[in-house]
């Protein structure tokens, strides 16, 4: 049965991967990527490969490649994880209440594949006042002008 496309305001297909697509895109994850993306783990602070990334481009979901954040919204939070004050499109990120470890937080997940990205906190800079604290291992960086990876064959374009 063919699914009808569920497009975001920025034109990306948010239709979740079907079971076969999910198996295929999960197959090449490393152990750390699997732990964070699929099992809601966290990488160690100040160890992620994208913490110091400053080039123009976009940060996409490592699992399904949906663009999540623009480089212009990245800022140095001092927390040890890449931090952003706004997603590319609010429809690309979903928030889920997280009461683990005796805390009350909002977990951020990719709206297309439901993979764990990190958490959002209300202590970020203007204009939003939000800090999306995201695991580097949950993201892949695509430089400006480079083609976006398209593991679900949805034809979503350039960074």
PDB file of C-alpha atoms in Angstrom:
ATOM      1  CA  UNK A   1       0.000   0.000   0.000  1.00  0.00           C
ATOM      2  CA  UNK A   2       1.434   3.396  -1.007  1.00  0.00           C
ATOM      3  CA  UNK A   3       1.605   6.011   1.746  1.00  0.00           C
ATOM      4  CA  UNK A   4       0.601   9.599   0.991  1.00  0.00           C
ATOM      5  CA  UNK A   5       3.468  12.057   1.476  1.00  0.00           C
ATOM      6  CA  UNK A   6       3.337  14.092   4.661  1.00  0.00           C
ATOM      7  CA  UNK A   7       5.312  17.215   3.713  1.00  0.00           C
ATOM      8  CA  UNK A   8       6.723  19.770   6.143  1.00  0.00           C
ATOM      9  CA  UNK A   9       6.449  23.509   5.416  1.00  0.00           C
ATOM     10  CA  UNK A  10      10.012  23.339   4.061  1.00  0.00           C
ATOM     11  CA  UNK A  11       9.013  20.573   1.611  1.00  0.00           C
ATOM     12  CA  UNK A  12      10.534  17.485   3.248  1.00  0.00           C
ATOM     13  CA  UNK A  13       8.655  14.208   3.375  1.00  0.00           C
ATOM     14  CA  UNK A  14       7.982  13.306   7.018  1.00  0.00           C
ATOM     15  CA  UNK A  15       6.415   9.932   6.242  1.00  0.00           C
ATOM     16  CA  UNK A  16       8.020   7.414   8.618  1.00  0.00           C
ATOM     17  CA  UNK A  17      10.104   4.625   7.104  1.00  0.00           C
ATOM     18  CA  UNK A  18       8.248   1.353   6.680  1.00  0.00           C
ATOM     19  CA  UNK A  19       9.589  -1.784   8.366  1.00  0.00           C
ATOM     20  CA  UNK A  20      11.834  -2.793   5.447  1.00  0.00           C
ATOM     21  CA  UNK A  21      13.251   0.734   5.086  1.00  0.00           C
ATOM     22  CA  UNK A  22      13.900   0.893   8.835  1.00  0.00           C
ATOM     23  CA  UNK A  23      15.802  -2.414   8.817  1.00  0.00           C
ATOM     24  CA  UNK A  24      17.877  -1.202   5.863  1.00  0.00           C
ATOM     25  CA  UNK A  25      18.806   2.188   7.355  1.00  0.00           C
ATOM     26  CA  UNK A  26      19.531   0.727  10.807  1.00  0.00           C
ATOM     27  CA  UNK A  27      21.822  -1.964   9.351  1.00  0.00           C
ATOM     28  CA  UNK A  28      24.878   0.295   8.931  1.00  0.00           C
ATOM     29  CA  UNK A  29      24.737   2.001  12.342  1.00  0.00           C
ATOM     30  CA  UNK A  30      27.761   1.668  14.592  1.00  0.00           C
ATOM     31  CA  UNK A  31      27.289   0.341  18.128  1.00  0.00           C
ATOM     32  CA  UNK A  32      27.400   3.912  19.546  1.00  0.00           C
ATOM     33  CA  UNK A  33      24.960   5.244  16.946  1.00  0.00           C
ATOM     34  CA  UNK A  34      22.592   2.361  17.682  1.00  0.00           C
ATOM     35  CA  UNK A  35      22.831   2.989  21.447  1.00  0.00           C
ATOM     36  CA  UNK A  36      22.021   6.697  21.104  1.00  0.00           C
ATOM     37  CA  UNK A  37      19.595   6.774  18.174  1.00  0.00           C
ATOM     38  CA  UNK A  38      17.594   3.631  18.929  1.00  0.00           C
ATOM     39  CA  UNK A  39      18.028   3.143  22.689  1.00  0.00           C
ATOM     40  CA  UNK A  40      18.005   6.808  23.853  1.00  0.00           C
ATOM     41  CA  UNK A  41      21.605   6.780  25.059  1.00  0.00           C
ATOM     42  CA  UNK A  42      23.951   9.748  25.357  1.00  0.00           C
ATOM     43  CA  UNK A  43      27.488  10.191  24.107  1.00  0.00           C
ATOM     44  CA  UNK A  44      30.120  11.492  26.508  1.00  0.00           C
ATOM     45  CA  UNK A  45      30.390  15.293  26.669  1.00  0.00           C
ATOM     46  CA  UNK A  46      33.171  17.036  24.737  1.00  0.00           C
ATOM     47  CA  UNK A  47      33.811  13.894  22.659  1.00  0.00           C
ATOM     48  CA  UNK A  48      31.417  14.307  19.734  1.00  0.00           C
ATOM     49  CA  UNK A  49      32.821  14.863  16.268  1.00  0.00           C
ATOM     50  CA  UNK A  50      30.496  17.760  15.443  1.00  0.00           C
ATOM     51  CA  UNK A  51      31.061  19.869  18.546  1.00  0.00           C
ATOM     52  CA  UNK A  52      33.609  22.121  16.823  1.00  0.00           C
ATOM     53  CA  UNK A  53      32.024  22.065  13.335  1.00  0.00           C
ATOM     54  CA  UNK A  54      31.604  25.659  12.113  1.00  0.00           C
ATOM     55  CA  UNK A  55      31.286  25.379   8.321  1.00  0.00           C
ATOM     56  CA  UNK A  56      28.114  26.485   6.522  1.00  0.00           C
ATOM     57  CA  UNK A  57      25.684  23.630   6.035  1.00  0.00           C
ATOM     58  CA  UNK A  58      22.965  21.606   7.723  1.00  0.00           C
ATOM     59  CA  UNK A  59      22.848  18.983  10.430  1.00  0.00           C
ATOM     60  CA  UNK A  60      20.683  16.018   9.464  1.00  0.00           C
ATOM     61  CA  UNK A  61      19.360  12.992  11.314  1.00  0.00           C
ATOM     62  CA  UNK A  62      22.025  10.286  11.124  1.00  0.00           C
ATOM     63  CA  UNK A  63      19.399   7.579  10.670  1.00  0.00           C
ATOM     64  CA  UNK A  64      16.987   8.937   8.036  1.00  0.00           C
ATOM     65  CA  UNK A  65      18.893  12.076   6.880  1.00  0.00           C
ATOM     66  CA  UNK A  66      16.040  14.528   7.539  1.00  0.00           C
ATOM     67  CA  UNK A  67      17.554  18.039   7.889  1.00  0.00           C
ATOM     68  CA  UNK A  68      17.142  19.128  11.511  1.00  0.00           C
ATOM     69  CA  UNK A  69      19.319  22.217  12.146  1.00  0.00           C
ATOM     70  CA  UNK A  70      21.068  24.960  10.161  1.00  0.00           C
ATOM     71  CA  UNK A  71      24.630  25.990  10.987  1.00  0.00           C
ATOM     72  CA  UNK A  72      23.413  29.562  11.619  1.00  0.00           C
ATOM     73  CA  UNK A  73      21.468  28.394  14.687  1.00  0.00           C
ATOM     74  CA  UNK A  74      24.395  26.541  16.277  1.00  0.00           C
ATOM     75  CA  UNK A  75      26.011  28.159  19.307  1.00  0.00           C
ATOM     76  CA  UNK A  76      28.627  27.346  21.930  1.00  0.00           C
ATOM     77  CA  UNK A  77      26.745  26.348  25.072  1.00  0.00           C
ATOM     78  CA  UNK A  78      29.719  25.032  27.036  1.00  0.00           C
ATOM     79  CA  UNK A  79      27.815  21.805  27.744  1.00  0.00           C
ATOM     80  CA  UNK A  80      29.969  19.502  25.611  1.00  0.00           C
ATOM     81  CA  UNK A  81      27.320  18.721  23.001  1.00  0.00           C
ATOM     82  CA  UNK A  82      26.372  20.590  19.819  1.00  0.00           C
ATOM     83  CA  UNK A  83      23.691  23.124  20.701  1.00  0.00           C
ATOM     84  CA  UNK A  84      21.178  24.910  18.494  1.00  0.00           C
ATOM     85  CA  UNK A  85      18.526  27.506  19.281  1.00  0.00           C
ATOM     86  CA  UNK A  86      16.006  26.452  16.602  1.00  0.00           C
ATOM     87  CA  UNK A  87      15.300  23.571  14.207  1.00  0.00           C
ATOM     88  CA  UNK A  88      15.194  24.064  10.426  1.00  0.00           C
ATOM     89  CA  UNK A  89      11.460  23.443  10.594  1.00  0.00           C
ATOM     90  CA  UNK A  90       9.522  22.892  13.842  1.00  0.00           C
ATOM     91  CA  UNK A  91       7.803  19.929  12.184  1.00  0.00           C
ATOM     92  CA  UNK A  92      11.175  18.124  11.837  1.00  0.00           C
ATOM     93  CA  UNK A  93      11.656  17.707  15.598  1.00  0.00           C
ATOM     94  CA  UNK A  94       9.209  16.270  18.080  1.00  0.00           C
ATOM     95  CA  UNK A  95       9.383  16.623  21.838  1.00  0.00           C
ATOM     96  CA  UNK A  96       8.608  13.795  24.241  1.00  0.00           C
ATOM     97  CA  UNK A  97       8.462  14.159  28.013  1.00  0.00           C
ATOM     98  CA  UNK A  98      11.406  12.389  29.630  1.00  0.00           C
ATOM     99  CA  UNK A  99      11.336  11.654  33.371  1.00  0.00           C
ATOM    100  CA  UNK A 100      14.414   9.431  33.454  1.00  0.00           C
ATOM    101  CA  UNK A 101      17.198   9.877  36.021  1.00  0.00           C
ATOM    102  CA  UNK A 102      14.850  11.687  38.427  1.00  0.00           C
ATOM    103  CA  UNK A 103      14.590  14.713  36.115  1.00  0.00           C
ATOM    104  CA  UNK A 104      11.830  16.210  34.036  1.00  0.00           C
ATOM    105  CA  UNK A 105      13.101  17.030  30.554  1.00  0.00           C
ATOM    106  CA  UNK A 106      11.933  17.161  26.966  1.00  0.00           C
ATOM    107  CA  UNK A 107      13.595  14.589  24.743  1.00  0.00           C
ATOM    108  CA  UNK A 108      14.007  15.587  21.106  1.00  0.00           C
ATOM    109  CA  UNK A 109      13.398  13.004  18.407  1.00  0.00           C
ATOM    110  CA  UNK A 110      13.486  13.098  14.633  1.00  0.00           C
ATOM    111  CA  UNK A 111       9.904  13.595  13.473  1.00  0.00           C
ATOM    112  CA  UNK A 112      10.360  11.229  10.520  1.00  0.00           C
ATOM    113  CA  UNK A 113      12.121   8.176  11.995  1.00  0.00           C
ATOM    114  CA  UNK A 114      11.590   8.795  15.743  1.00  0.00           C
ATOM    115  CA  UNK A 115      15.317   8.451  16.520  1.00  0.00           C
ATOM    116  CA  UNK A 116      16.668   9.997  19.724  1.00  0.00           C
ATOM    117  CA  UNK A 117      18.574  13.225  19.108  1.00  0.00           C
ATOM    118  CA  UNK A 118      19.007  14.755  22.558  1.00  0.00           C
ATOM    119  CA  UNK A 119      17.019  17.146  24.756  1.00  0.00           C
ATOM    120  CA  UNK A 120      15.740  20.709  24.585  1.00  0.00           C
ATOM    121  CA  UNK A 121      16.078  23.116  27.507  1.00  0.00           C
ATOM    122  CA  UNK A 122      14.628  26.616  28.132  1.00  0.00           C
ATOM    123  CA  UNK A 123      18.034  28.251  28.721  1.00  0.00           C
ATOM    124  CA  UNK A 124      19.187  29.096  25.206  1.00  0.00           C
ATOM    125  CA  UNK A 125      19.950  32.419  23.537  1.00  0.00           C
ATOM    126  CA  UNK A 126      17.555  34.775  21.756  1.00  0.00           C
ATOM    127  CA  UNK A 127      15.519  34.743  19.670  1.00  0.00           C
ATOM    128  CA  UNK A 128      13.977  31.468  20.938  1.00  0.00           C
ATOM    129  CA  UNK A 129      15.459  31.068  24.419  1.00  0.00           C
ATOM    130  CA  UNK A 130      15.794  27.344  23.665  1.00  0.00           C
ATOM    131  CA  UNK A 131      18.859  25.084  23.714  1.00  0.00           C
ATOM    132  CA  UNK A 132      18.570  21.942  21.635  1.00  0.00           C
ATOM    133  CA  UNK A 133      21.376  19.863  23.166  1.00  0.00           C
ATOM    134  CA  UNK A 134      22.046  17.182  20.543  1.00  0.00           C
ATOM    135  CA  UNK A 135      24.364  14.180  20.406  1.00  0.00           C
ATOM    136  CA  UNK A 136      26.951  14.468  17.593  1.00  0.00           C
ATOM    137  CA  UNK A 137      26.460  10.773  16.882  1.00  0.00           C
ATOM    138  CA  UNK A 138      22.754  11.455  16.190  1.00  0.00           C
ATOM    139  CA  UNK A 139      23.652  13.897  13.430  1.00  0.00           C
ATOM    140  CA  UNK A 140      25.478  14.022  10.134  1.00  0.00           C
ATOM    141  CA  UNK A 141      26.795  17.305   8.771  1.00  0.00           C
ATOM    142  CA  UNK A 142      26.221  18.194   5.118  1.00  0.00           C
ATOM    143  CA  UNK A 143      28.211  21.162   3.827  1.00  0.00           C
ATOM    144  CA  UNK A 144      26.470  23.977   1.993  1.00  0.00           C
ATOM    145  CA  UNK A 145      25.831  23.047  -1.655  1.00  0.00           C
ATOM    146  CA  UNK A 146      26.474  19.341  -1.088  1.00  0.00           C
ATOM    147  CA  UNK A 147      23.675  16.885  -1.883  1.00  0.00           C
ATOM    148  CA  UNK A 148      21.696  15.595   1.060  1.00  0.00           C
ATOM    149  CA  UNK A 149      21.899  11.863   1.671  1.00  0.00           C
ATOM    150  CA  UNK A 150      18.619  10.226   0.669  1.00  0.00           C
ATOM    151  CA  UNK A 151      18.441   6.756   2.283  1.00  0.00           C
ATOM    152  CA  UNK A 152      14.655   6.634   1.905  1.00  0.00           C
ATOM    153  CA  UNK A 153      14.785   7.711  -1.768  1.00  0.00           C
ATOM    154  CA  UNK A 154      12.530  10.714  -1.232  1.00  0.00           C
ATOM    155  CA  UNK A 155      14.388  13.246  -3.412  1.00  0.00           C
ATOM    156  CA  UNK A 156      14.747  15.963  -0.777  1.00  0.00           C
ATOM    157  CA  UNK A 157      17.494  18.107  -2.430  1.00  0.00           C
ATOM    158  CA  UNK A 158      20.621  20.095  -1.534  1.00  0.00           C
ATOM    159  CA  UNK A 159      21.928  21.535   1.733  1.00  0.00           C
TER     160      UNK A 159
END
